[in-house]
Coordinates of C-alpha atoms and ligand atoms in Angstrom, one line a residue:
X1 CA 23.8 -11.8 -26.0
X2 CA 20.6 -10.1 -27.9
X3 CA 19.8 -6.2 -26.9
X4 CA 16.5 -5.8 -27.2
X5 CA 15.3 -1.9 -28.5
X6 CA 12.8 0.4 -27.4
X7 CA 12.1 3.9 -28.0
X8 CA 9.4 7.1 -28.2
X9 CA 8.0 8.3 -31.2
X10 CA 6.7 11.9 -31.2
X11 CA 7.6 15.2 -32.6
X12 CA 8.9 17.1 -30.9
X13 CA 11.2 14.4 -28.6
X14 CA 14.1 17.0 -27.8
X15 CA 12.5 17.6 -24.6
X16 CA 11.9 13.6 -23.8
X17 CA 13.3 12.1 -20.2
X18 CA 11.7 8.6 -21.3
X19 CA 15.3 7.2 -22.5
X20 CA 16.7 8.3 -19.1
X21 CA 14.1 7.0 -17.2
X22 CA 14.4 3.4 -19.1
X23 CA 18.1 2.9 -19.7
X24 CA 18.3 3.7 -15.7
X25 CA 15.8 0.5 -15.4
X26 CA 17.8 -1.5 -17.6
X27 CA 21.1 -1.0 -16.1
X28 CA 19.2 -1.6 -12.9
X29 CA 18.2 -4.9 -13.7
X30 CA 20.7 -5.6 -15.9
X31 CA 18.5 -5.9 -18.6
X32 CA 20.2 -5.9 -22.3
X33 CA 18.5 -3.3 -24.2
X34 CA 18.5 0.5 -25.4
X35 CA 16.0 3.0 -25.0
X36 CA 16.3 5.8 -27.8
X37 CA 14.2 8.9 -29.5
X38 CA 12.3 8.3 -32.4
X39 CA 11.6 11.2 -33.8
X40 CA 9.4 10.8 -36.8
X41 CA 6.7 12.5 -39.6
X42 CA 3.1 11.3 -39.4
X43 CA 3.6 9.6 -42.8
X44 CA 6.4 7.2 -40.7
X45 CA 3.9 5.8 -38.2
X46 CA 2.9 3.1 -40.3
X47 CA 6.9 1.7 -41.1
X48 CA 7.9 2.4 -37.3
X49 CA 5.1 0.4 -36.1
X50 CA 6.1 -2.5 -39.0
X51 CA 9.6 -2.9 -36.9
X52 CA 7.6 -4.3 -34.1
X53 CA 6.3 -6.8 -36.1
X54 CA 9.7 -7.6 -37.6
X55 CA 11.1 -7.8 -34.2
X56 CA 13.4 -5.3 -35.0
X57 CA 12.3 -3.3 -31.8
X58 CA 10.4 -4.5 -29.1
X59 CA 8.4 -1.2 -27.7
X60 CA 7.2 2.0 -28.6
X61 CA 6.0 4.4 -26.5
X62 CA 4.2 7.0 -28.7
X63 CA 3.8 11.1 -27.1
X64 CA 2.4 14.0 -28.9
X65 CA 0.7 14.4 -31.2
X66 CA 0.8 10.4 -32.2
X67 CA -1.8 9.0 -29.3
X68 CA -4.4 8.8 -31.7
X69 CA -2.4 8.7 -34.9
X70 CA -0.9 4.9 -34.5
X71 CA -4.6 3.7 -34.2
X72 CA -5.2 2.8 -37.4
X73 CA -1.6 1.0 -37.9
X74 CA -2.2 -1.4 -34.9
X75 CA -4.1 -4.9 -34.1
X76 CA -5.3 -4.4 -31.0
X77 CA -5.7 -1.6 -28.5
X78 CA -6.8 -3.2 -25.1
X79 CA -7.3 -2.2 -21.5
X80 CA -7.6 1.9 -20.8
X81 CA -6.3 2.8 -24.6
X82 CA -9.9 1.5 -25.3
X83 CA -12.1 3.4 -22.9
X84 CA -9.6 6.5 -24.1
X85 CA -8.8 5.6 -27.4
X86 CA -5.2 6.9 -26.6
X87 CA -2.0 4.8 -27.2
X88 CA 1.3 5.6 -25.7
X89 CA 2.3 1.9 -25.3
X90 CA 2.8 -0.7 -28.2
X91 CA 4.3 -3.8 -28.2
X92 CA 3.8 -7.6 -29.9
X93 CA 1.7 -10.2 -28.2
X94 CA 1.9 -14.1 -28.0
X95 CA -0.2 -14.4 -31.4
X96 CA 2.2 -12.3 -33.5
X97 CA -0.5 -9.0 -32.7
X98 CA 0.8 -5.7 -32.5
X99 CA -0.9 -4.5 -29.3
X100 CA -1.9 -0.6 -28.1
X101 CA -1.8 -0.2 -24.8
X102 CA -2.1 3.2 -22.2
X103 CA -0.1 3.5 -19.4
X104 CA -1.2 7.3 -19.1
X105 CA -4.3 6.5 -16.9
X106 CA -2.3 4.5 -14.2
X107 CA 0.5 7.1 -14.5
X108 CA -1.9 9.7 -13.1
X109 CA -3.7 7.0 -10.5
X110 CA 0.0 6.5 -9.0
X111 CA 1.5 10.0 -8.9
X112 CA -1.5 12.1 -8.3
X113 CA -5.4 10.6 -7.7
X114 CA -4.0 7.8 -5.3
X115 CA -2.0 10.8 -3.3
X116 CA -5.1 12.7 -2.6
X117 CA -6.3 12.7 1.3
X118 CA -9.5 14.8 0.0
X119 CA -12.8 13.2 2.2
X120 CA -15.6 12.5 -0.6
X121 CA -13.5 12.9 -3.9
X122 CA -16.2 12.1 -6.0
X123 CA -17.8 14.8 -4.9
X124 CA -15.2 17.5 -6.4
X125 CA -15.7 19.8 -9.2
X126 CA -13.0 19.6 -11.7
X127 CA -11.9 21.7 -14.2
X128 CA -9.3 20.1 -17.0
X129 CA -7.8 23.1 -19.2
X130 CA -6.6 21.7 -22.7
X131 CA -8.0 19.3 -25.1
X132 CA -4.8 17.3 -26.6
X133 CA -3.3 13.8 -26.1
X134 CA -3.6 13.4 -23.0
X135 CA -6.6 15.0 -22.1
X136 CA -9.0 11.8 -22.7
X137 CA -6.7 9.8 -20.4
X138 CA -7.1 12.4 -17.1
X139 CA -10.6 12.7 -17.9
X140 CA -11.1 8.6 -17.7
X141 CA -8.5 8.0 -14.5
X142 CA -10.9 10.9 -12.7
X143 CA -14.3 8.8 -13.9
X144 CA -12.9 5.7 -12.1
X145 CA -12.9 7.7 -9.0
X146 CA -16.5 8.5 -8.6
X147 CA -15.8 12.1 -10.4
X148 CA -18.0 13.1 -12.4
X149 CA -18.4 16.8 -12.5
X150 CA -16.0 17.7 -15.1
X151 CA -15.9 21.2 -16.8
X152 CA -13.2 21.2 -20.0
X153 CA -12.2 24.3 -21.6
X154 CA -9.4 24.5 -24.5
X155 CA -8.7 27.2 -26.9
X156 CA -10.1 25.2 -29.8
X157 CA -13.4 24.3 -28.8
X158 CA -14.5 21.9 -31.4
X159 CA -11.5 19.3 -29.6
X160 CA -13.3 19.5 -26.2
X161 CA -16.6 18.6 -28.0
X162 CA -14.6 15.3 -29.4
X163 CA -13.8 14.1 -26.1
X164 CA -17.4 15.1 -25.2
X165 CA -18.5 12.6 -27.7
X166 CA -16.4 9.8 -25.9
X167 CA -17.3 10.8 -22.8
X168 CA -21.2 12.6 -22.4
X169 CA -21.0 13.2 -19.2
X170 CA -18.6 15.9 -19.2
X171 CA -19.4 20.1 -19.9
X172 CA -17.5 21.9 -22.9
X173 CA -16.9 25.5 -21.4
X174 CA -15.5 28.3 -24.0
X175 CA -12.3 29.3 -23.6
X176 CA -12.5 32.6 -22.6
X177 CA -14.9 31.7 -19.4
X178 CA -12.0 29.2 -17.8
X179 CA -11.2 31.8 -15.0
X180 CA -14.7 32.5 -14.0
X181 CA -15.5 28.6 -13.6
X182 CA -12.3 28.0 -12.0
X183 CA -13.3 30.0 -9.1
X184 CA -15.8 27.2 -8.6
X185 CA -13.3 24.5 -9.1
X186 CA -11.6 21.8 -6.3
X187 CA -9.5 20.7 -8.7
X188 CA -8.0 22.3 -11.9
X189 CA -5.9 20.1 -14.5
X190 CA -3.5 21.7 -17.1
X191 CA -3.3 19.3 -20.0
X192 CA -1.9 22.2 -22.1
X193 CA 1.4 22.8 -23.3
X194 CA 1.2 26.6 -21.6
X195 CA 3.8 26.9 -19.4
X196 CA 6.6 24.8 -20.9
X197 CA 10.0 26.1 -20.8
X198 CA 10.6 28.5 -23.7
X199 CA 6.5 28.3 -24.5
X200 CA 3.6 30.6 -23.7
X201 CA 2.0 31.1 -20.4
X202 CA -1.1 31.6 -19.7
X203 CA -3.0 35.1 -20.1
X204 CA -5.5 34.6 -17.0
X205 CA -4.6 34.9 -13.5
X206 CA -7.3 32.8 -11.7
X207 CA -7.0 35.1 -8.8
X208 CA -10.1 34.1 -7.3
X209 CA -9.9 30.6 -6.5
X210 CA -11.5 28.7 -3.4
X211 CA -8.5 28.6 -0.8
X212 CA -8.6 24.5 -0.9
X213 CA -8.1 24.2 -4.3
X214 CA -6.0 21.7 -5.6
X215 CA -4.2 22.9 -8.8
X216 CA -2.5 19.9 -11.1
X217 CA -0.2 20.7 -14.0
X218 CA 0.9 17.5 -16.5
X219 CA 4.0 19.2 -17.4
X220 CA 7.2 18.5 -15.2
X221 CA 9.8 20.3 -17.2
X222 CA 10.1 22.9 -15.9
X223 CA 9.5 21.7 -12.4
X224 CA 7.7 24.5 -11.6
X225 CA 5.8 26.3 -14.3
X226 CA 4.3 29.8 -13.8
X227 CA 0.7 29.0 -12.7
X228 CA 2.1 26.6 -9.7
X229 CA 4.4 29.6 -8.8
X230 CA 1.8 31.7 -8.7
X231 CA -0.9 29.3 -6.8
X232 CA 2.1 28.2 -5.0
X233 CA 2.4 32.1 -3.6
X234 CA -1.5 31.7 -2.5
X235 CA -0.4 28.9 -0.4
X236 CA -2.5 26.6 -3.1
X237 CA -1.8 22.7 -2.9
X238 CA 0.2 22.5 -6.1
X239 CA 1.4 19.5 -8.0
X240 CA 3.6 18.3 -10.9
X241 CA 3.4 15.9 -13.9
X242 CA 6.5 14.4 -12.5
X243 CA 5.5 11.3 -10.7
X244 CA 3.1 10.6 -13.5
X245 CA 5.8 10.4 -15.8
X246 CA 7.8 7.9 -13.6
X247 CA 4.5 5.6 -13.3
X248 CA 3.6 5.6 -16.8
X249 CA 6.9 4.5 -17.4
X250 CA 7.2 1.9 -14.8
X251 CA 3.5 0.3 -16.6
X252 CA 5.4 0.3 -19.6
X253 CA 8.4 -1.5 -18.7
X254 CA 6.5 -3.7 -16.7
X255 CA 4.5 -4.4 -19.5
X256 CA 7.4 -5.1 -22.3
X257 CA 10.0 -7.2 -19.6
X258 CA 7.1 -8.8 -17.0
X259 CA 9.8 -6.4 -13.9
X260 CA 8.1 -3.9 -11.9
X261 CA 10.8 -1.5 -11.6
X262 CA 11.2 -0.1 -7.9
X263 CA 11.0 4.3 -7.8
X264 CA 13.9 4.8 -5.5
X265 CA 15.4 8.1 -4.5
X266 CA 18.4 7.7 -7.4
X267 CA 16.0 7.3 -10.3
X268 CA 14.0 10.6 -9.1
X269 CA 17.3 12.0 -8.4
X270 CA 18.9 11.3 -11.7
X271 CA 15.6 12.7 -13.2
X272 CA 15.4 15.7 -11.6
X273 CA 19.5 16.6 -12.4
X274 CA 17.9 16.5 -16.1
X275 CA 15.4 19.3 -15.5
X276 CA 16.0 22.7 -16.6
Ligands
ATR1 P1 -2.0 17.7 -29.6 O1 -3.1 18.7 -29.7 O2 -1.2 17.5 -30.8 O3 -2.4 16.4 -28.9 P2 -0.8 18.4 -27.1 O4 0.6 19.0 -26.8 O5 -1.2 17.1 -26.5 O6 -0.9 18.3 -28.7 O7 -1.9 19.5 -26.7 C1 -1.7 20.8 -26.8 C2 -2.8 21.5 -25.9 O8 -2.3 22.8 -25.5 C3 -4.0 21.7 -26.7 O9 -5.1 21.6 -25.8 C4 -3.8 23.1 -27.2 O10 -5.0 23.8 -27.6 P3 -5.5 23.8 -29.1 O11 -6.3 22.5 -29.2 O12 -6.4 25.0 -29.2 O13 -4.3 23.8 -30.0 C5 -3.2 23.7 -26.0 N1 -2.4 25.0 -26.4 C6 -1.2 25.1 -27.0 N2 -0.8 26.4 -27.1 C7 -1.9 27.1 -26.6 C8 -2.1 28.5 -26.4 N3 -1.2 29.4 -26.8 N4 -3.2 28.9 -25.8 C9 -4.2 28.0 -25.4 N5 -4.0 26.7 -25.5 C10 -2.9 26.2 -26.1

């Protein structure tokens, strides 16, 4: 029987649940293939991405700070890697193309927009902190729901003004004004890596908030970084990156072996025993 191979690319990958979170889908289905960590230098996209079109490996998924990187090295990007211009899926089509996909936008859809029970969401002001790989895929998944009152802040300024040229509609704010417009805020999304186990934290302490805000943070590991303990302690609606790291998965499989894998208690179980 064939095994068929899959992994990340990224740097760094140590911190990486994505193998977990496939080899539990393979065994599932009984599927014969491996899921590992690529981790690689920028001047190794090009020969990575080659191995899909040797058939050597099947699928890449592709994290920080490659999203943008692999570009070049591909056929195709389709779908929402083309309205973001942000690939974290690849794999080989029908005609021998290798194909960029984004399972990002769908990941935050399923495990975060789709959960909201907020009456006129278009309607809410939203304030995404952080400019990196990500950033263009949150700010495209809260277009297609009406929103369109999007403040962006990130320490380097001249990144938010690169995702402005993408996407007009949104307002660059400076760094150093992000707690004074997030007391205006509904929504605020961390896209930054403050708050990562081991990292920085933020310096501000967005005291004054509206009471119904809704605070988002990507990160999942650690489950609860500082800013949701602290809105958390405000009795501030709080959520994870967790669930959109399962869904973005579950696209991604679904797209290399045509299975939808089922979320079941187990998976999110076995996931959350990984945590720190
Ligand atoms: P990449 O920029 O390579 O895509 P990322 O992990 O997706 O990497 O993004 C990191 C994000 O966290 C960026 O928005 C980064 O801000 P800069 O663009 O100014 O680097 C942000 N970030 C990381 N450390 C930070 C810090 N100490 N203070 C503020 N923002 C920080």
């Amino acid at each position: 029987m064939t095994t068929n191979f899959f992994g990340i690319i990224g740097k760094p990958l140590s911190h990486s649940l994505s193998p977990i979170l496939h080899n539990f889908w393979f065994k599932k289905y009984k599927i014969h293939a491996k899921y590992s960590l690529i981790e690689i230098e920028h001047n190794e996209i090009e020969g990575i991405i080659n191995k899909i079109r040797s058939k050597e490996l099947q699928g890449i998924n592709v994290t920080t700070p490659y999203k943008q990187a692999v570009i070049p090295f591909l056929d195709q990007i389709i779908d929402d890697a083309k309205e973001t211009l942000s690939v974290n899926t690849i794999s080989l089509n029908k005609e021998g193309k290798v194909v960029g996909n984004n399972t990002d936008v769908y990941g935050l859809e399923q495990g975060f927009l789709n959960k909201l029970k907020k009456q006129n969401l278009e309607k809410n002001k939203v304030l995404i902190l952080g400019a990196g790989g990500v950033t263009a895929s949150v700010i495209y998944a809260l277009s297609k729901k009406g929103i369109n009152q999007i403040f962006i802040g990130n320490r380097t300024s001249r990144k938010a003004e690169d995702i402005k040229k993408k996407f007009s509609f949104i307002e660059v704010i400076e760094w150093k004004n992000i707690e004074r417009v997030a007391e205006k805020m509904d929504i605020i999304i961390n896209t930054t890596s403050l708050g990562l186990e081991n990292g920085n934290n933020f310096e501000q302490d967005f005291k004054n908030v509206k009471p119904n805000l809704i605070y988002y943070d990507i990160i999942y590991n650690p489950e609860e970084t500082m800013m949701i303990k602290n809105f958390k302690k405000k009795l501030i609606k709080t959520y994870n990156g967790l669930e959109m790291f399962i869904y973005q998965g579950q696209k991604s499989f679904s797209l290399w072996n045509k299975t939808l894998p089922e979320l079941d208690e187990n998976l999110k179980n076995t996931i959350t025993s990984k945590l720190k």
